[in-house]
PDB file of C-alpha atoms and ligand atoms in Angstrom:
ATOM      1  CA  UNK L   1      63.786 206.090 169.370  1.00  0.00           C
ATOM      2  CA  UNK L   2      67.304 205.947 170.788  1.00  0.00           C
ATOM      3  CA  UNK L   3      70.136 204.737 168.606  1.00  0.00           C
ATOM      4  CA  UNK L   4      71.131 201.045 168.584  1.00  0.00           C
ATOM      5  CA  UNK L   5      74.703 200.350 167.482  1.00  0.00           C
ATOM      6  CA  UNK L   6      75.504 197.077 165.749  1.00  0.00           C
ATOM      7  CA  UNK L   7      78.643 195.371 167.032  1.00  0.00           C
ATOM      8  CA  UNK L   8      80.447 192.717 164.994  1.00  0.00           C
ATOM      9  CA  UNK L   9      81.916 190.230 167.469  1.00  0.00           C
ATOM     10  CA  UNK L  10      84.967 188.433 166.091  1.00  0.00           C
ATOM     11  CA  UNK L  11      85.890 185.319 168.075  1.00  0.00           C
ATOM     12  CA  UNK L  12      89.428 183.976 167.680  1.00  0.00           C
ATOM     13  CA  UNK L  13      88.523 180.326 168.271  1.00  0.00           C
ATOM     14  CA  UNK L  14      86.874 177.856 165.902  1.00  0.00           C
ATOM     15  CA  UNK L  15      86.248 175.270 168.634  1.00  0.00           C
ATOM     16  CA  UNK L  16      82.608 174.249 169.188  1.00  0.00           C
ATOM     17  CA  UNK L  17      82.953 174.395 172.977  1.00  0.00           C
ATOM     18  CA  UNK L  18      85.138 177.502 172.912  1.00  0.00           C
ATOM     19  CA  UNK L  19      85.280 179.433 176.175  1.00  0.00           C
ATOM     20  CA  UNK L  20      85.788 182.590 174.153  1.00  0.00           C
ATOM     21  CA  UNK L  21      82.612 182.006 172.167  1.00  0.00           C
ATOM     22  CA  UNK L  22      80.736 181.411 175.435  1.00  0.00           C
ATOM     23  CA  UNK L  23      82.062 184.680 176.856  1.00  0.00           C
ATOM     24  CA  UNK L  24      81.134 186.458 173.610  1.00  0.00           C
ATOM     25  CA  UNK L  25      77.576 185.123 173.924  1.00  0.00           C
ATOM     26  CA  UNK L  26      77.455 186.130 177.591  1.00  0.00           C
ATOM     27  CA  UNK L  27      78.561 189.667 176.654  1.00  0.00           C
ATOM     28  CA  UNK L  28      75.832 189.742 174.046  1.00  0.00           C
ATOM     29  CA  UNK L  29      73.222 188.904 176.693  1.00  0.00           C
ATOM     30  CA  UNK L  30      74.613 191.442 179.164  1.00  0.00           C
ATOM     31  CA  UNK L  31      74.858 194.267 176.614  1.00  0.00           C
ATOM     32  CA  UNK L  32      72.648 197.296 177.255  1.00  0.00           C
ATOM     33  CA  UNK L  33      69.828 198.059 174.765  1.00  0.00           C
ATOM     34  CA  UNK L  34      72.051 200.535 172.895  1.00  0.00           C
ATOM     35  CA  UNK L  35      74.259 197.686 171.605  1.00  0.00           C
ATOM     36  CA  UNK L  36      73.300 194.747 169.384  1.00  0.00           C
ATOM     37  CA  UNK L  37      76.128 192.198 169.397  1.00  0.00           C
ATOM     38  CA  UNK L  38      76.397 189.568 166.658  1.00  0.00           C
ATOM     39  CA  UNK L  39      79.169 187.033 166.102  1.00  0.00           C
ATOM     40  CA  UNK L  40      80.670 187.319 162.606  1.00  0.00           C
ATOM     41  CA  UNK L  41      82.053 183.914 161.610  1.00  0.00           C
ATOM     42  CA  UNK L  42      85.672 183.586 160.453  1.00  0.00           C
ATOM     43  CA  UNK L  43      86.136 179.814 160.149  1.00  0.00           C
ATOM     44  CA  UNK L  44      85.371 179.707 156.418  1.00  0.00           C
ATOM     45  CA  UNK L  45      87.765 182.486 155.347  1.00  0.00           C
ATOM     46  CA  UNK L  46      90.443 181.217 152.932  1.00  0.00           C
ATOM     47  CA  UNK L  47      93.954 182.245 153.959  1.00  0.00           C
ATOM     48  CA  UNK L  48      94.745 185.743 152.801  1.00  0.00           C
ATOM     49  CA  UNK L  49      96.703 185.859 149.547  1.00  0.00           C
ATOM     50  CA  UNK L  50      97.246 189.116 147.646  1.00  0.00           C
ATOM     51  CA  UNK L  51      97.181 187.298 144.295  1.00  0.00           C
ATOM     52  CA  UNK L  52      93.580 186.221 144.931  1.00  0.00           C
ATOM     53  CA  UNK L  53      92.546 189.860 145.405  1.00  0.00           C
ATOM     54  CA  UNK L  54      92.977 190.449 141.665  1.00  0.00           C
ATOM     55  CA  UNK L  55      91.297 187.171 140.682  1.00  0.00           C
ATOM     56  CA  UNK L  56      87.864 185.768 141.588  1.00  0.00           C
ATOM     57  CA  UNK L  57      87.276 186.983 145.137  1.00  0.00           C
ATOM     58  CA  UNK L  58      86.247 184.228 147.561  1.00  0.00           C
ATOM     59  CA  UNK L  59      82.589 184.613 148.584  1.00  0.00           C
ATOM     60  CA  UNK L  60      83.581 184.231 152.232  1.00  0.00           C
ATOM     61  CA  UNK L  61      85.936 187.216 152.001  1.00  0.00           C
ATOM     62  CA  UNK L  62      83.168 189.345 150.456  1.00  0.00           C
ATOM     63  CA  UNK L  63      80.638 188.233 153.065  1.00  0.00           C
ATOM     64  CA  UNK L  64      83.055 188.952 155.917  1.00  0.00           C
ATOM     65  CA  UNK L  65      84.101 192.384 154.629  1.00  0.00           C
ATOM     66  CA  UNK L  66      80.451 193.348 154.093  1.00  0.00           C
ATOM     67  CA  UNK L  67      79.470 192.288 157.610  1.00  0.00           C
ATOM     68  CA  UNK L  68      82.295 194.298 159.147  1.00  0.00           C
ATOM     69  CA  UNK L  69      81.543 197.336 156.949  1.00  0.00           C
ATOM     70  CA  UNK L  70      77.871 197.254 157.952  1.00  0.00           C
ATOM     71  CA  UNK L  71      78.682 197.215 161.665  1.00  0.00           C
ATOM     72  CA  UNK L  72      79.101 200.315 163.807  1.00  0.00           C
ATOM     73  CA  UNK L  73      81.742 198.768 166.060  1.00  0.00           C
ATOM     74  CA  UNK L  74      83.808 195.632 166.550  1.00  0.00           C
ATOM     75  CA  UNK L  75      84.522 193.519 169.618  1.00  0.00           C
ATOM     76  CA  UNK L  76      87.378 191.002 169.533  1.00  0.00           C
ATOM     77  CA  UNK L  77      87.168 188.032 171.911  1.00  0.00           C
ATOM     78  CA  UNK L  78      90.162 185.768 171.606  1.00  0.00           C
ATOM     79  CA  UNK L  79      92.209 183.000 173.117  1.00  0.00           C
ATOM     80  CA  UNK L  80      95.994 183.143 173.180  1.00  0.00           C
ATOM     81  CA  UNK L  81      97.968 180.752 171.015  1.00  0.00           C
ATOM     82  CA  UNK L  82     101.674 180.555 171.792  1.00  0.00           C
ATOM     83  CA  UNK L  83     101.519 183.924 173.543  1.00  0.00           C
ATOM     84  CA  UNK L  84     100.018 185.608 170.474  1.00  0.00           C
ATOM     85  CA  UNK L  85      96.955 185.843 168.204  1.00  0.00           C
ATOM     86  CA  UNK L  86      95.460 182.574 166.878  1.00  0.00           C
ATOM     87  CA  UNK L  87      96.081 182.274 163.133  1.00  0.00           C
ATOM     88  CA  UNK L  88      92.354 182.263 162.279  1.00  0.00           C
ATOM     89  CA  UNK L  89      91.887 185.663 163.899  1.00  0.00           C
ATOM     90  CA  UNK L  90      94.985 187.205 162.336  1.00  0.00           C
ATOM     91  CA  UNK L  91      93.782 185.923 158.975  1.00  0.00           C
ATOM     92  CA  UNK L  92      90.376 187.542 159.527  1.00  0.00           C
ATOM     93  CA  UNK L  93      92.043 190.818 160.477  1.00  0.00           C
ATOM     94  CA  UNK L  94      94.132 190.685 157.294  1.00  0.00           C
ATOM     95  CA  UNK L  95      91.174 189.767 155.059  1.00  0.00           C
ATOM     96  CA  UNK L  96      89.149 192.673 156.456  1.00  0.00           C
ATOM     97  CA  UNK L  97      92.012 195.118 155.971  1.00  0.00           C
ATOM     98  CA  UNK L  98      92.248 194.825 152.168  1.00  0.00           C
ATOM     99  CA  UNK L  99      92.098 195.863 149.325  1.00  0.00           C
ATOM    100  CA  UNK L 100      94.602 198.565 150.246  1.00  0.00           C
ATOM    101  CA  UNK L 101      92.810 201.805 151.068  1.00  0.00           C
ATOM    102  CA  UNK L 102      89.446 200.067 151.510  1.00  0.00           C
ATOM    103  CA  UNK L 103      89.863 198.465 154.914  1.00  0.00           C
ATOM    104  CA  UNK L 104      86.563 197.400 156.459  1.00  0.00           C
ATOM    105  CA  UNK L 105      87.929 198.159 159.927  1.00  0.00           C
ATOM    106  CA  UNK L 106      88.838 201.840 159.570  1.00  0.00           C
ATOM    107  CA  UNK L 107      87.534 204.102 162.303  1.00  0.00           C
ATOM    108  CA  UNK L 108      85.322 201.502 163.989  1.00  0.00           C
ATOM    109  CA  UNK L 109      85.390 201.726 167.779  1.00  0.00           C
ATOM    110  CA  UNK L 110      86.614 198.499 169.295  1.00  0.00           C
ATOM    111  CA  UNK L 111      87.701 196.610 172.405  1.00  0.00           C
ATOM    112  CA  UNK L 112      89.566 193.394 173.068  1.00  0.00           C
ATOM    113  CA  UNK L 113      88.724 190.590 175.480  1.00  0.00           C
ATOM    114  CA  UNK L 114      91.036 187.620 175.925  1.00  0.00           C
ATOM    115  CA  UNK L 115      89.984 184.417 177.644  1.00  0.00           C
ATOM    116  CA  UNK L 116      92.233 181.542 178.674  1.00  0.00           C
ATOM    117  CA  UNK L 117      92.138 178.582 181.060  1.00  0.00           C
ATOM    118  CA  UNK L 118      95.556 179.781 182.242  1.00  0.00           C
ATOM    119  CA  UNK L 119      96.259 182.377 184.912  1.00  0.00           C
ATOM    120  CA  UNK L 120      97.619 185.079 182.598  1.00  0.00           C
ATOM    121  CA  UNK L 121      94.263 185.454 180.808  1.00  0.00           C
ATOM    122  CA  UNK L 122      95.616 185.701 177.286  1.00  0.00           C
ATOM    123  CA  UNK L 123      97.500 188.957 177.884  1.00  0.00           C
ATOM    124  CA  UNK L 124      99.893 188.249 174.995  1.00  0.00           C
ATOM    125  CA  UNK L 125      97.085 187.710 172.486  1.00  0.00           C
ATOM    126  CA  UNK L 126      95.164 190.713 173.763  1.00  0.00           C
ATOM    127  CA  UNK L 127      98.103 193.026 173.191  1.00  0.00           C
ATOM    128  CA  UNK L 128      99.054 191.450 169.878  1.00  0.00           C
ATOM    129  CA  UNK L 129      95.544 192.298 168.623  1.00  0.00           C
ATOM    130  CA  UNK L 130      95.914 195.822 170.004  1.00  0.00           C
ATOM    131  CA  UNK L 131      99.141 196.198 168.013  1.00  0.00           C
ATOM    132  CA  UNK L 132      97.204 195.617 164.771  1.00  0.00           C
ATOM    133  CA  UNK L 133      94.435 197.987 165.851  1.00  0.00           C
ATOM    134  CA  UNK L 134      96.861 200.911 165.711  1.00  0.00           C
ATOM    135  CA  UNK L 135      97.606 200.366 162.023  1.00  0.00           C
ATOM    136  CA  UNK L 136      93.946 199.562 161.321  1.00  0.00           C
ATOM    137  CA  UNK L 137      93.051 203.001 162.729  1.00  0.00           C
ATOM    138  CA  UNK L 138      90.465 201.626 165.161  1.00  0.00           C
ATOM    139  CA  UNK L 139      89.911 203.581 168.369  1.00  0.00           C
ATOM    140  CA  UNK L 140      90.377 200.928 171.050  1.00  0.00           C
ATOM    141  CA  UNK L 141      88.889 201.178 174.532  1.00  0.00           C
ATOM    142  CA  UNK L 142      91.834 201.089 176.929  1.00  0.00           C
ATOM    143  CA  UNK L 143      90.039 200.456 180.215  1.00  0.00           C
ATOM    144  CA  UNK L 144      88.851 198.221 181.690  1.00  0.00           C
ATOM    145  CA  UNK L 145      91.366 195.695 180.399  1.00  0.00           C
ATOM    146  CA  UNK L 146      89.864 192.233 180.009  1.00  0.00           C
ATOM    147  CA  UNK L 147      92.341 189.404 180.517  1.00  0.00           C
ATOM    148  CA  UNK L 148      90.064 186.625 181.728  1.00  0.00           C
ATOM    149  CA  UNK L 149      91.887 183.653 183.227  1.00  0.00           C
ATOM    150  CA  UNK L 150      90.602 180.423 184.749  1.00  0.00           C
ATOM    151  CA  UNK L 151      88.185 179.965 181.859  1.00  0.00           C
ATOM    152  CA  UNK L 152      87.259 176.424 182.860  1.00  0.00           C
ATOM    153  CA  UNK L 153      85.460 177.744 185.936  1.00  0.00           C
ATOM    154  CA  UNK L 154      83.716 180.776 184.411  1.00  0.00           C
ATOM    155  CA  UNK L 155      80.466 178.936 183.869  1.00  0.00           C
ATOM    156  CA  UNK L 156      78.466 176.800 186.272  1.00  0.00           C
ATOM    157  CA  UNK L 157      77.257 173.336 185.211  1.00  0.00           C
ATOM    158  CA  UNK L 158      73.969 174.919 184.172  1.00  0.00           C
ATOM    159  CA  UNK L 159      75.875 177.112 181.695  1.00  0.00           C
ATOM    160  CA  UNK L 160      75.222 180.195 183.850  1.00  0.00           C
ATOM    161  CA  UNK L 161      78.047 182.688 184.191  1.00  0.00           C
ATOM    162  CA  UNK L 162      79.475 182.595 187.720  1.00  0.00           C
ATOM    163  CA  UNK L 163      78.720 185.406 190.139  1.00  0.00           C
ATOM    164  CA  UNK L 164      82.310 186.629 190.225  1.00  0.00           C
ATOM    165  CA  UNK L 165      82.670 187.106 186.475  1.00  0.00           C
ATOM    166  CA  UNK L 166      79.236 188.512 185.611  1.00  0.00           C
ATOM    167  CA  UNK L 167      79.716 191.934 187.291  1.00  0.00           C
ATOM    168  CA  UNK L 168      83.071 192.351 185.584  1.00  0.00           C
ATOM    169  CA  UNK L 169      81.671 191.557 182.128  1.00  0.00           C
ATOM    170  CA  UNK L 170      78.668 193.791 182.831  1.00  0.00           C
ATOM    171  CA  UNK L 171      80.923 196.718 183.706  1.00  0.00           C
ATOM    172  CA  UNK L 172      83.042 196.008 180.636  1.00  0.00           C
ATOM    173  CA  UNK L 173      80.157 195.938 178.162  1.00  0.00           C
ATOM    174  CA  UNK L 174      78.481 198.988 179.745  1.00  0.00           C
ATOM    175  CA  UNK L 175      81.703 200.965 179.372  1.00  0.00           C
ATOM    176  CA  UNK L 176      82.041 199.683 175.817  1.00  0.00           C
ATOM    177  CA  UNK L 177      78.557 201.000 175.029  1.00  0.00           C
ATOM    178  CA  UNK L 178      79.693 204.469 176.149  1.00  0.00           C
ATOM    179  CA  UNK L 179      82.888 204.102 174.122  1.00  0.00           C
ATOM    180  CA  UNK L 180      80.961 203.190 170.964  1.00  0.00           C
ATOM    181  CA  UNK L 181      78.527 206.084 171.405  1.00  0.00           C
ATOM    182  CA  UNK L 182      81.342 208.556 171.987  1.00  0.00           C
ATOM    183  CA  UNK L 183      83.334 207.434 168.974  1.00  0.00           C
ATOM    184  CA  UNK L 184      80.392 207.088 166.581  1.00  0.00           C
ATOM    185  CA  UNK L 185      79.450 210.675 167.399  1.00  0.00           C
ATOM    186  CA  UNK L 186      82.808 211.983 166.105  1.00  0.00           C
TER     187      UNK L 186
HETATM  188  C1  LIG U   1      98.122 175.953 169.480  1.00  0.00           C
HETATM  189  C2  LIG U   1      97.732 176.353 170.880  1.00  0.00           C
HETATM  190  C3  LIG U   1      98.524 177.226 171.577  1.00  0.00           C
HETATM  191  C4  LIG U   1      98.148 177.655 172.852  1.00  0.00           C
HETATM  192  N1  LIG U   1      98.911 178.596 173.502  1.00  0.00           N
HETATM  193  C5  LIG U   1      98.454 179.145 174.639  1.00  0.00           C
HETATM  194  C6  LIG U   1      99.100 180.283 175.220  1.00  0.00           C
HETATM  195  O1  LIG U   1     100.086 180.797 174.725  1.00  0.00           O
HETATM  196  N2  LIG U   1      98.576 180.809 176.348  1.00  0.00           N
HETATM  197  C7  LIG U   1      97.439 180.309 176.924  1.00  0.00           C
HETATM  198  O2  LIG U   1      96.994 180.850 177.947  1.00  0.00           O
HETATM  199  N3  LIG U   1      96.800 179.228 176.417  1.00  0.00           N
HETATM  200  C8  LIG U   1      97.278 178.643 175.287  1.00  0.00           C
HETATM  201  N4  LIG U   1      96.605 177.596 174.697  1.00  0.00           N
HETATM  202  C9  LIG U   1      95.451 177.013 175.411  1.00  0.00           C
HETATM  203  C10 LIG U   1      94.172 177.763 175.059  1.00  0.00           C
HETATM  204  O3  LIG U   1      94.080 178.909 175.879  1.00  0.00           O
HETATM  205  C11 LIG U   1      92.982 176.843 175.293  1.00  0.00           C
HETATM  206  O4  LIG U   1      93.006 175.781 174.362  1.00  0.00           O
HETATM  207  C12 LIG U   1      91.671 177.607 175.210  1.00  0.00           C
HETATM  208  O5  LIG U   1      90.614 176.771 175.617  1.00  0.00           O
HETATM  209  C13 LIG U   1      91.418 178.114 173.818  1.00  0.00           C
HETATM  210  O6  LIG U   1      90.306 178.973 173.802  1.00  0.00           O
HETATM  211  P1  LIG U   1      88.845 178.458 173.421  1.00  0.00           P
HETATM  212  O7  LIG U   1      88.336 177.649 174.575  1.00  0.00           O
HETATM  213  O8  LIG U   1      88.052 179.688 173.203  1.00  0.00           O
HETATM  214  O9  LIG U   1      88.968 177.617 172.178  1.00  0.00           O
HETATM  215  C14 LIG U   1      96.973 177.134 173.444  1.00  0.00           C
HETATM  216  C15 LIG U   1      96.183 176.225 172.735  1.00  0.00           C
HETATM  217  C16 LIG U   1      96.551 175.845 171.461  1.00  0.00           C
HETATM  218  C17 LIG U   1      95.651 174.889 170.707  1.00  0.00           C
END
């Protein structure tokens, strides 16, 4: 049987009707059989505090770190807040990165998608995440870049992804599947 890679999808929005969550779910449906995408929740993670690391570890931190460790790859799908990463996502990145020397992220192939109702498509957030990925030692797919603007019109009233966006997301997730395979083979 051919290999199926598990992908932890980390969504940088806690909003119920989040466009980013909808795009993450659409990517999950479009993914080829070699990838199994699953959203890993971040809304319950207490704010990172180094003091807590030495005390009773929050269950949510343990659960999150375990889920990331168990995954073969990670996909970030995020909005842009004030031209940067939403606090909930940065907190999740920090929680996953510790204790020092035991980062859950290390070496996992990754990619970043940003989604915004605005025209710039969350470019600032996308690149702010990429900045952390360098230090986290995560090989990040460079192309295609995914700055998805005009989020309010991505989905039809039926909830179906529009015909303009679907081929782009399909190409993105297909390329990501190749990226994951290549980097997991190393
Ligand atoms: C605190 C805050 C800051 C925001 N800053 C930006 C921004 O810098 N650029 C942008 O394109 N949209 C910005 N927005 C608008 C978000 O892109 C919009 O709320 C979007 O729907 C959030 O993504 P979601 O639908 O996945 O929750 C901001 C929204 C909030 C709440």
